[in-house]
mmCIF file of N, CA and C in Angstrom:
data_model
loop_
_atom_site.group_PDB
_atom_site.id
_atom_site.type_symbol
_atom_site.label_atom_id
_atom_site.label_comp_id
_atom_site.label_asym_id
_atom_site.label_seq_id
_atom_site.Cartn_x
_atom_site.Cartn_y
_atom_site.Cartn_z
ATOM 1 N N THR A 545 1.801 -1.915 6.426
ATOM 2 C CA THR A 545 0.716 -2.150 5.612
ATOM 3 C C THR A 545 0.188 -0.592 5.366
ATOM 4 N N ALA A 546 -0.259 -0.515 3.936
ATOM 5 C CA ALA A 546 -0.987 0.579 3.538
ATOM 6 C C ALA A 546 -2.212 0.134 2.901
ATOM 7 N N GLY A 547 -3.101 1.271 2.657
ATOM 8 C CA GLY A 547 -4.207 0.877 2.039
ATOM 9 C C GLY A 547 -4.577 2.292 1.047
ATOM 10 N N HIS A 548 -5.087 1.930 0.011
ATOM 11 C CA HIS A 548 -4.907 2.950 -1.366
ATOM 12 C C HIS A 548 -6.307 3.023 -2.129
ATOM 13 N N ASP A 549 -6.832 3.901 -2.148
ATOM 14 C CA ASP A 549 -7.997 3.785 -3.323
ATOM 15 C C ASP A 549 -7.386 3.823 -4.661
ATOM 16 N N ALA A 550 -7.466 2.391 -5.102
ATOM 17 C CA ALA A 550 -6.975 2.044 -6.421
ATOM 18 C C ALA A 550 -7.501 3.053 -7.475
ATOM 19 N N ASP A 551 -8.785 3.670 -7.621
ATOM 20 C CA ASP A 551 -9.221 4.448 -8.467
ATOM 21 C C ASP A 551 -8.409 5.912 -8.652
ATOM 22 N N LEU A 552 -7.739 6.226 -7.641
ATOM 23 C CA LEU A 552 -6.734 7.186 -7.701
ATOM 24 C C LEU A 552 -5.325 6.848 -7.572
ATOM 25 N N LEU A 553 -5.038 5.818 -8.085
ATOM 26 C CA LEU A 553 -3.258 5.321 -8.412
ATOM 27 C C LEU A 553 -3.637 5.601 -10.091
ATOM 28 N N CYS A 554 -2.468 5.869 -10.466
ATOM 29 C CA CYS A 554 -2.289 6.297 -11.771
ATOM 30 C C CYS A 554 -1.142 5.521 -12.491
ATOM 31 N N GLY A 555 -1.669 4.275 -13.526
ATOM 32 C CA GLY A 555 -0.687 3.695 -14.328
ATOM 33 C C GLY A 555 0.324 2.735 -13.417
ATOM 34 N N ALA A 556 1.301 2.067 -13.885
ATOM 35 C CA ALA A 556 1.801 1.036 -13.043
ATOM 36 C C ALA A 556 2.375 1.214 -11.780
ATOM 37 N N LEU A 557 2.459 0.224 -10.915
ATOM 38 C CA LEU A 557 3.092 0.681 -9.430
ATOM 39 C C LEU A 557 4.381 0.222 -9.491
ATOM 40 N N ARG A 558 5.217 0.744 -8.862
ATOM 41 C CA ARG A 558 6.540 0.162 -8.711
ATOM 42 C C ARG A 558 7.207 -0.038 -7.026
ATOM 43 N N VAL A 559 7.631 -1.050 -6.516
ATOM 44 C CA VAL A 559 8.056 -0.906 -4.992
ATOM 45 C C VAL A 559 9.682 -0.751 -5.411
ATOM 46 N N ASP A 560 10.221 0.218 -4.656
ATOM 47 C CA ASP A 560 11.564 0.700 -4.616
ATOM 48 C C ASP A 560 12.407 1.024 -3.266
ATOM 49 N N VAL A 561 13.241 1.346 -3.309
ATOM 50 C CA VAL A 561 14.331 1.767 -2.180
ATOM 51 C C VAL A 561 14.451 3.072 -2.700
ATOM 52 N N THR A 562 14.283 4.228 -1.613
ATOM 53 C CA THR A 562 14.362 5.761 -1.974
ATOM 54 C C THR A 562 15.874 5.875 -2.004
ATOM 55 N N HIS A 563 16.286 6.682 -2.892
ATOM 56 C CA HIS A 563 17.766 7.300 -3.108
ATOM 57 C C HIS A 563 18.136 8.685 -2.226
ATOM 58 N N GLY A 564 16.860 8.891 -1.779
ATOM 59 C CA GLY A 564 17.021 10.256 -0.884
ATOM 60 C C GLY A 564 16.739 11.262 -1.521
ATOM 61 N N GLY A 565 16.305 12.440 -1.133
ATOM 62 C CA GLY A 565 15.816 13.689 -1.634
ATOM 63 C C GLY A 565 14.663 13.560 -2.388
ATOM 64 N N GLU A 566 14.089 12.404 -2.541
ATOM 65 C CA GLU A 566 12.648 12.267 -3.162
ATOM 66 C C GLU A 566 11.843 12.955 -2.038
ATOM 67 N N ALA A 567 10.318 13.444 -2.691
ATOM 68 C CA ALA A 567 9.604 13.966 -1.623
ATOM 69 C C ALA A 567 8.200 13.490 -1.731
ATOM 70 N N PHE A 568 7.170 13.708 -1.083
ATOM 71 C CA PHE A 568 6.166 13.447 -1.528
ATOM 72 C C PHE A 568 5.540 13.808 -0.275
ATOM 73 N N THR A 569 3.765 14.255 -0.251
ATOM 74 C CA THR A 569 2.743 14.952 0.749
ATOM 75 C C THR A 569 2.286 13.643 1.531
ATOM 76 N N GLN A 570 2.529 13.957 2.843
ATOM 77 C CA GLN A 570 1.811 12.668 3.709
ATOM 78 C C GLN A 570 0.266 13.215 3.854
ATOM 79 N N LEU A 571 -0.085 11.954 4.301
ATOM 80 C CA LEU A 571 -1.503 12.013 4.469
ATOM 81 C C LEU A 571 -1.351 13.126 5.879
ATOM 82 N N GLY A 572 -2.333 14.079 5.759
ATOM 83 C CA GLY A 572 -2.022 15.602 6.659
ATOM 84 C C GLY A 572 -1.486 16.588 5.878
ATOM 85 N N GLY A 573 -0.850 16.288 5.068
ATOM 86 C CA GLY A 573 -0.741 17.431 4.173
ATOM 87 C C GLY A 573 0.777 17.760 4.226
ATOM 88 N N LYS A 574 1.688 17.192 5.120
ATOM 89 C CA LYS A 574 2.915 17.525 5.395
ATOM 90 C C LYS A 574 3.800 16.935 4.249
ATOM 91 N N ILE A 575 4.608 18.112 3.659
ATOM 92 C CA ILE A 575 5.375 17.424 2.746
ATOM 93 C C ILE A 575 7.072 17.128 3.308
ATOM 94 N N ARG A 576 7.256 15.911 2.947
ATOM 95 C CA ARG A 576 8.579 15.153 3.586
ATOM 96 C C ARG A 576 9.338 14.899 2.262
ATOM 97 N N THR A 577 10.778 15.293 2.705
ATOM 98 C CA THR A 577 11.728 15.040 2.155
ATOM 99 C C THR A 577 12.314 13.184 2.678
ATOM 100 N N LEU A 578 12.592 12.574 1.783
ATOM 101 C CA LEU A 578 13.165 11.272 1.973
ATOM 102 C C LEU A 578 14.340 10.893 2.073
ATOM 103 N N LYS A 579 14.669 10.122 2.971
ATOM 104 C CA LYS A 579 16.335 9.543 3.267
ATOM 105 C C LYS A 579 16.466 8.672 2.390
ATOM 106 N N ALA A 580 17.883 8.009 2.141
ATOM 107 C CA ALA A 580 18.017 7.148 1.173
ATOM 108 C C ALA A 580 17.863 5.804 2.078
ATOM 109 N N GLY A 581 17.188 4.924 1.704
ATOM 110 C CA GLY A 581 17.038 3.293 2.331
ATOM 111 C C GLY A 581 15.735 2.911 2.549
ATOM 112 N N ASP A 582 14.776 4.077 2.760
ATOM 113 C CA ASP A 582 13.371 3.700 2.804
ATOM 114 C C ASP A 582 12.596 2.715 1.992
ATOM 115 N N MET A 583 11.877 1.873 2.020
ATOM 116 C CA MET A 583 10.914 1.287 1.160
ATOM 117 C C MET A 583 9.752 2.004 0.432
ATOM 118 N N SER A 584 9.672 2.027 -0.825
ATOM 119 C CA SER A 584 8.675 3.297 -1.147
ATOM 120 C C SER A 584 7.464 2.480 -1.929
ATOM 121 N N MET A 585 6.360 3.002 -2.404
ATOM 122 C CA MET A 585 5.788 2.606 -3.600
ATOM 123 C C MET A 585 5.229 3.873 -4.444
ATOM 124 N N ALA A 586 5.126 3.686 -5.595
ATOM 125 C CA ALA A 586 4.899 4.855 -6.379
ATOM 126 C C ALA A 586 4.488 4.355 -7.366
ATOM 127 N N ASP A 587 3.460 5.227 -8.042
ATOM 128 C CA ASP A 587 2.710 5.241 -9.364
ATOM 129 C C ASP A 587 3.458 6.162 -10.430
ATOM 130 N N GLU A 588 2.670 6.414 -11.254
ATOM 131 C CA GLU A 588 3.373 7.084 -12.454
ATOM 132 C C GLU A 588 3.438 8.866 -12.153
ATOM 133 N N THR A 589 2.529 8.934 -11.238
ATOM 134 C CA THR A 589 2.554 10.543 -10.466
ATOM 135 C C THR A 589 3.525 10.826 -9.649
ATOM 136 N N GLY A 590 3.947 9.862 -8.395
ATOM 137 C CA GLY A 590 4.914 9.763 -7.764
ATOM 138 C C GLY A 590 4.886 8.818 -6.863
ATOM 139 N N ILE A 591 5.323 9.058 -5.519
ATOM 140 C CA ILE A 591 5.287 8.383 -4.179
ATOM 141 C C ILE A 591 4.002 8.298 -3.438
ATOM 142 N N VAL A 592 3.623 7.139 -3.102
ATOM 143 C CA VAL A 592 2.252 7.327 -2.654
ATOM 144 C C VAL A 592 2.264 6.514 -0.963
ATOM 145 N N CYS A 593 3.207 5.904 -0.641
ATOM 146 C CA CYS A 593 3.864 5.744 0.498
ATOM 147 C C CYS A 593 5.033 5.140 0.865
ATOM 148 N N THR A 594 5.581 4.933 1.869
ATOM 149 C CA THR A 594 6.876 4.746 2.070
ATOM 150 C C THR A 594 6.927 4.142 3.701
ATOM 151 N N VAL A 595 7.736 2.995 3.869
ATOM 152 C CA VAL A 595 7.305 2.533 5.381
ATOM 153 C C VAL A 595 7.793 2.976 6.445
ATOM 154 N N LEU A 596 8.689 4.234 6.260
ATOM 155 C CA LEU A 596 8.969 4.811 7.359
ATOM 156 C C LEU A 596 8.199 6.358 7.676
ATOM 157 N N HIS A 597 7.617 6.829 6.881
ATOM 158 C CA HIS A 597 6.282 8.141 6.806
ATOM 159 C C HIS A 597 5.239 7.751 6.256
ATOM 160 N N GLY A 598 4.865 6.442 5.735
ATOM 161 C CA GLY A 598 3.597 6.049 5.440
ATOM 162 C C GLY A 598 2.717 6.687 4.368
ATOM 163 N N GLN A 599 1.522 6.652 4.389
ATOM 164 C CA GLN A 599 0.499 6.987 3.465
ATOM 165 C C GLN A 599 0.784 8.520 2.983
ATOM 166 N N ASP A 600 0.383 8.408 1.782
ATOM 167 C CA ASP A 600 0.380 9.970 0.890
ATOM 168 C C ASP A 600 -1.004 10.737 1.126
ATOM 169 N N ALA A 601 -0.997 11.616 0.726
ATOM 170 C CA ALA A 601 -2.471 12.569 0.725
ATOM 171 C C ALA A 601 -3.347 12.326 -0.204
ATOM 172 N N ARG A 602 -2.699 11.821 -1.568
ATOM 173 C CA ARG A 602 -3.539 11.968 -2.829
ATOM 174 C C ARG A 602 -4.525 10.401 -3.051
ATOM 175 N N THR A 603 -3.901 9.459 -2.313
ATOM 176 C CA THR A 603 -4.739 7.950 -2.576
ATOM 177 C C THR A 603 -5.357 7.265 -1.576
ATOM 178 N N PRO A 604 -5.689 8.232 -0.509
ATOM 179 C CA PRO A 604 -6.316 7.303 0.703
ATOM 180 C C PRO A 604 -7.434 6.790 0.467
ATOM 181 N N ILE A 605 -8.017 5.798 0.973
ATOM 182 C CA ILE A 605 -9.354 5.152 1.221
ATOM 183 C C ILE A 605 -10.090 6.103 2.080
ATOM 184 N N SER A 606 -11.443 6.294 1.428
ATOM 185 C CA SER A 606 -12.306 7.281 2.100
ATOM 186 C C SER A 606 -13.887 6.389 1.860
ATOM 187 N N ALA A 607 -14.547 7.208 2.352
ATOM 188 C CA ALA A 607 -16.119 6.868 2.167
ATOM 189 C C ALA A 607 -16.770 6.763 0.413
ATOM 190 N N GLN A 608 -15.845 7.380 -0.295
ATOM 191 C CA GLN A 608 -16.128 7.262 -1.703
ATOM 192 C C GLN A 608 -15.413 5.920 -2.534
ATOM 193 N N THR A 609 -14.335 5.216 -1.744
ATOM 194 C CA THR A 609 -13.640 4.236 -2.468
ATOM 195 C C THR A 609 -14.563 3.167 -2.803
ATOM 196 N N ARG A 610 -14.457 2.649 -3.921
ATOM 197 C CA ARG A 610 -14.977 1.581 -4.330
ATOM 198 C C ARG A 610 -14.182 0.578 -4.690
ATOM 199 N N ARG A 611 -12.555 0.672 -5.041
ATOM 200 C CA ARG A 611 -11.886 -0.401 -5.335
ATOM 201 C C ARG A 611 -10.635 -0.033 -4.253
ATOM 202 N N ALA A 612 -10.109 -0.929 -3.418
ATOM 203 C CA ALA A 612 -8.731 -0.502 -2.326
ATOM 204 C C ALA A 612 -7.858 -1.649 -2.770
ATOM 205 N N LEU A 613 -6.529 -1.100 -2.543
ATOM 206 C CA LEU A 613 -5.521 -1.746 -3.212
ATOM 207 C C LEU A 613 -4.699 -1.655 -1.188
ATOM 208 N N TYR A 614 -4.687 -2.671 -1.033
ATOM 209 C CA TYR A 614 -3.628 -3.116 0.150
ATOM 210 C C TYR A 614 -2.421 -3.700 0.157
ATOM 211 N N VAL A 615 -1.440 -3.103 0.735
ATOM 212 C CA VAL A 615 0.115 -3.427 0.300
ATOM 213 C C VAL A 615 0.661 -3.678 1.768
ATOM 214 N N ALA A 616 1.260 -4.893 1.809
ATOM 215 C CA ALA A 616 1.983 -5.518 3.007
ATOM 216 C C ALA A 616 3.567 -5.163 2.828
ATOM 217 N N TYR A 617 4.246 -4.613 3.525
ATOM 218 C CA TYR A 617 6.125 -4.502 3.460
ATOM 219 C C TYR A 617 6.319 -5.539 4.494
ATOM 220 N N ALA A 618 7.230 -6.365 4.193
ATOM 221 C CA ALA A 618 8.055 -6.982 5.239
ATOM 222 C C ALA A 618 9.434 -7.321 4.921
ATOM 223 N N PRO A 619 10.203 -6.882 5.848
ATOM 224 C CA PRO A 619 11.762 -6.913 5.497
ATOM 225 C C PRO A 619 11.887 -8.599 5.128
ATOM 226 N N ALA A 620 13.124 -8.646 4.854
ATOM 227 C CA ALA A 620 13.803 -10.077 4.489
ATOM 228 C C ALA A 620 13.824 -10.983 5.441
ATOM 229 N N GLY A 621 13.239 -12.128 5.573
ATOM 230 C CA GLY A 621 13.175 -13.343 6.374
ATOM 231 C C GLY A 621 12.008 -13.406 7.018
ATOM 232 N N VAL A 622 10.951 -12.370 6.880
ATOM 233 C CA VAL A 622 9.386 -12.665 7.177
ATOM 234 C C VAL A 622 8.830 -13.519 6.154
ATOM 235 N N PRO A 623 8.501 -14.776 6.677
ATOM 236 C CA PRO A 623 7.838 -16.093 5.692
ATOM 237 C C PRO A 623 7.018 -15.360 4.892
ATOM 238 N N VAL A 624 6.921 -15.840 3.341
ATOM 239 C CA VAL A 624 5.729 -15.546 2.564
ATOM 240 C C VAL A 624 4.144 -15.757 3.181
ATOM 241 N N ASN A 625 4.157 -16.962 3.971
ATOM 242 C CA ASN A 625 3.289 -17.425 4.498
ATOM 243 C C ASN A 625 2.598 -16.402 5.514
ATOM 244 N N ALA A 626 3.349 -16.041 6.359
ATOM 245 C CA ALA A 626 2.926 -14.908 7.351
ATOM 246 C C ALA A 626 2.379 -13.569 6.731
ATOM 247 N N VAL A 627 3.085 -13.106 5.439
ATOM 248 C CA VAL A 627 2.623 -12.003 4.955
ATOM 249 C C VAL A 627 1.063 -12.290 4.007
ATOM 250 N N HIS A 628 1.028 -13.213 3.933
ATOM 251 C CA HIS A 628 -0.370 -13.688 2.945
ATOM 252 C C HIS A 628 -1.338 -14.138 4.337
ATOM 253 N N HIS A 629 -1.282 -14.671 5.172
ATOM 254 C CA HIS A 629 -1.988 -14.506 6.523
ATOM 255 C C HIS A 629 -2.393 -13.089 6.839
ATOM 256 N N HIS A 630 -1.513 -12.460 6.762
ATOM 257 C CA HIS A 630 -1.551 -10.454 7.181
ATOM 258 C C HIS A 630 -2.575 -10.181 6.370
ATOM 259 N N LEU A 631 -2.203 -10.275 5.104
ATOM 260 C CA LEU A 631 -3.519 -9.682 3.970
ATOM 261 C C LEU A 631 -4.925 -10.509 3.984
ATOM 262 N N GLU A 632 -5.226 -11.830 4.220
ATOM 263 C CA GLU A 632 -6.251 -12.525 4.611
ATOM 264 C C GLU A 632 -6.745 -12.146 5.935
ATOM 265 N N THR A 633 -5.880 -11.290 6.559
ATOM 266 C CA THR A 633 -6.847 -10.672 8.168
ATOM 267 C C THR A 633 -7.061 -9.644 7.791
ATOM 268 N N ILE A 634 -6.531 -8.746 6.627
ATOM 269 C CA ILE A 634 -7.199 -7.560 6.516
ATOM 270 C C ILE A 634 -8.560 -7.694 5.411
ATOM 271 N N LEU A 635 -8.515 -8.410 4.917
ATOM 272 C CA LEU A 635 -9.976 -8.893 4.170
ATOM 273 C C LEU A 635 -10.957 -9.318 5.247
ATOM 274 N N GLU A 636 -10.897 -10.134 6.101
ATOM 275 C CA GLU A 636 -11.708 -10.343 7.064
ATOM 276 C C GLU A 636 -12.530 -9.182 7.447
ATOM 277 N N HIS A 637 -11.596 -8.241 7.971
ATOM 278 C CA HIS A 637 -12.058 -7.081 8.636
ATOM 279 C C HIS A 637 -12.621 -5.919 7.402
ATOM 280 N N VAL A 638 -11.900 -6.055 6.353
ATOM 281 C CA VAL A 638 -12.818 -5.234 5.304
ATOM 282 C C VAL A 638 -14.418 -6.000 5.231
ATOM 283 N N ARG A 639 -14.423 -7.005 5.262
ATOM 284 C CA ARG A 639 -15.574 -7.736 5.133
ATOM 285 C C ARG A 639 -16.835 -7.654 6.387
ATOM 286 N N LEU A 640 -16.168 -7.118 7.334
ATOM 287 C CA LEU A 640 -16.987 -6.741 8.485
ATOM 288 C C LEU A 640 -17.995 -5.993 7.996
ATOM 289 N N PHE A 641 -17.099 -4.681 7.445
ATOM 290 C CA PHE A 641 -18.028 -3.371 6.765
ATOM 291 C C PHE A 641 -18.669 -3.621 5.775
ATOM 292 N N ALA A 642 -18.107 -4.299 4.774
ATOM 293 C CA ALA A 642 -17.897 -4.522 3.312
ATOM 294 C C ALA A 642 -18.264 -6.089 3.062
ATOM 295 N N PRO A 643 -19.336 -6.617 3.542
ATOM 296 C CA PRO A 643 -19.627 -8.114 2.945
ATOM 297 C C PRO A 643 -19.471 -8.691 1.831
ATOM 298 N N GLU A 644 -19.612 -7.578 0.755
ATOM 299 C CA GLU A 644 -19.712 -8.045 -0.867
ATOM 300 C C GLU A 644 -18.552 -7.955 -1.417
ATOM 301 N N ALA A 645 -17.585 -7.304 -0.416
ATOM 302 C CA ALA A 645 -16.131 -7.134 -1.014
ATOM 303 C C ALA A 645 -15.667 -8.538 -1.743
ATOM 304 N N VAL A 646 -15.018 -8.555 -2.959
ATOM 305 C CA VAL A 646 -13.949 -9.052 -3.588
ATOM 306 C C VAL A 646 -12.777 -9.172 -3.838
ATOM 307 N N VAL A 647 -12.113 -10.023 -3.501
ATOM 308 C CA VAL A 647 -10.356 -9.754 -4.151
ATOM 309 C C VAL A 647 -10.121 -10.178 -5.653
ATOM 310 N N GLU A 648 -9.818 -9.068 -6.281
ATOM 311 C CA GLU A 648 -9.674 -8.954 -7.838
ATOM 312 C C GLU A 648 -8.358 -9.638 -7.836
ATOM 313 N N HIS A 649 -7.306 -9.474 -7.133
ATOM 314 C CA HIS A 649 -5.926 -9.890 -7.207
ATOM 315 C C HIS A 649 -5.290 -10.152 -5.859
ATOM 316 N N LEU A 650 -4.697 -10.981 -5.428
ATOM 317 C CA LEU A 650 -3.581 -11.306 -4.216
ATOM 318 C C LEU A 650 -2.377 -11.980 -4.883
ATOM 319 N N GLU A 651 -1.168 -11.129 -4.226
ATOM 320 C CA GLU A 651 -0.346 -11.750 -4.711
ATOM 321 C C GLU A 651 0.510 -11.298 -3.800
ATOM 322 N N VAL A 652 1.752 -12.328 -3.270
ATOM 323 C CA VAL A 652 3.006 -12.043 -2.437
ATOM 324 C C VAL A 652 3.962 -12.435 -3.080
ATOM 325 N N ARG A 653 5.026 -11.091 -3.106
ATOM 326 C CA ARG A 653 6.298 -11.528 -3.696
ATOM 327 C C ARG A 653 7.395 -11.370 -2.792
ATOM 328 N N GLY A 654 8.593 -12.050 -2.891
ATOM 329 C CA GLY A 654 9.546 -12.399 -2.018
ATOM 330 C C GLY A 654 10.260 -13.778 -1.937
ATOM 331 N N GLU A 655 10.784 -13.849 -0.921
ATOM 332 C CA GLU A 655 11.634 -15.120 -0.542
ATOM 333 C C GLU A 655 10.292 -16.219 -0.380
ATOM 334 N N ARG A 656 10.545 -17.314 -1.261
ATOM 335 C CA ARG A 656 9.941 -18.490 -1.072
ATOM 336 C C ARG A 656 10.394 -19.621 -0.389
#
């Protein structure tokens, strides 16, 4: 699961598998060159997270965040309802410190 400041994301998002050789800057500032086969999400500027290496340094949630995007990755075979339940649990936790939070969109893609 990854959380991003939605206002720092640029353009359309895409989820893909890395080909190897792509690079991104991890939260904390380390530049990571990726191996083939990692699941990643990118915006029009570049990769914002991978399953194996986590969050990028450009789009993390901070005290200034007003719109957050939470993404949960699950391998084939994990039931859609389990992923949906996980996202609902994240919402419950967010509402502990931001009770006025609203969901703009919730979608689970994958095997049905």
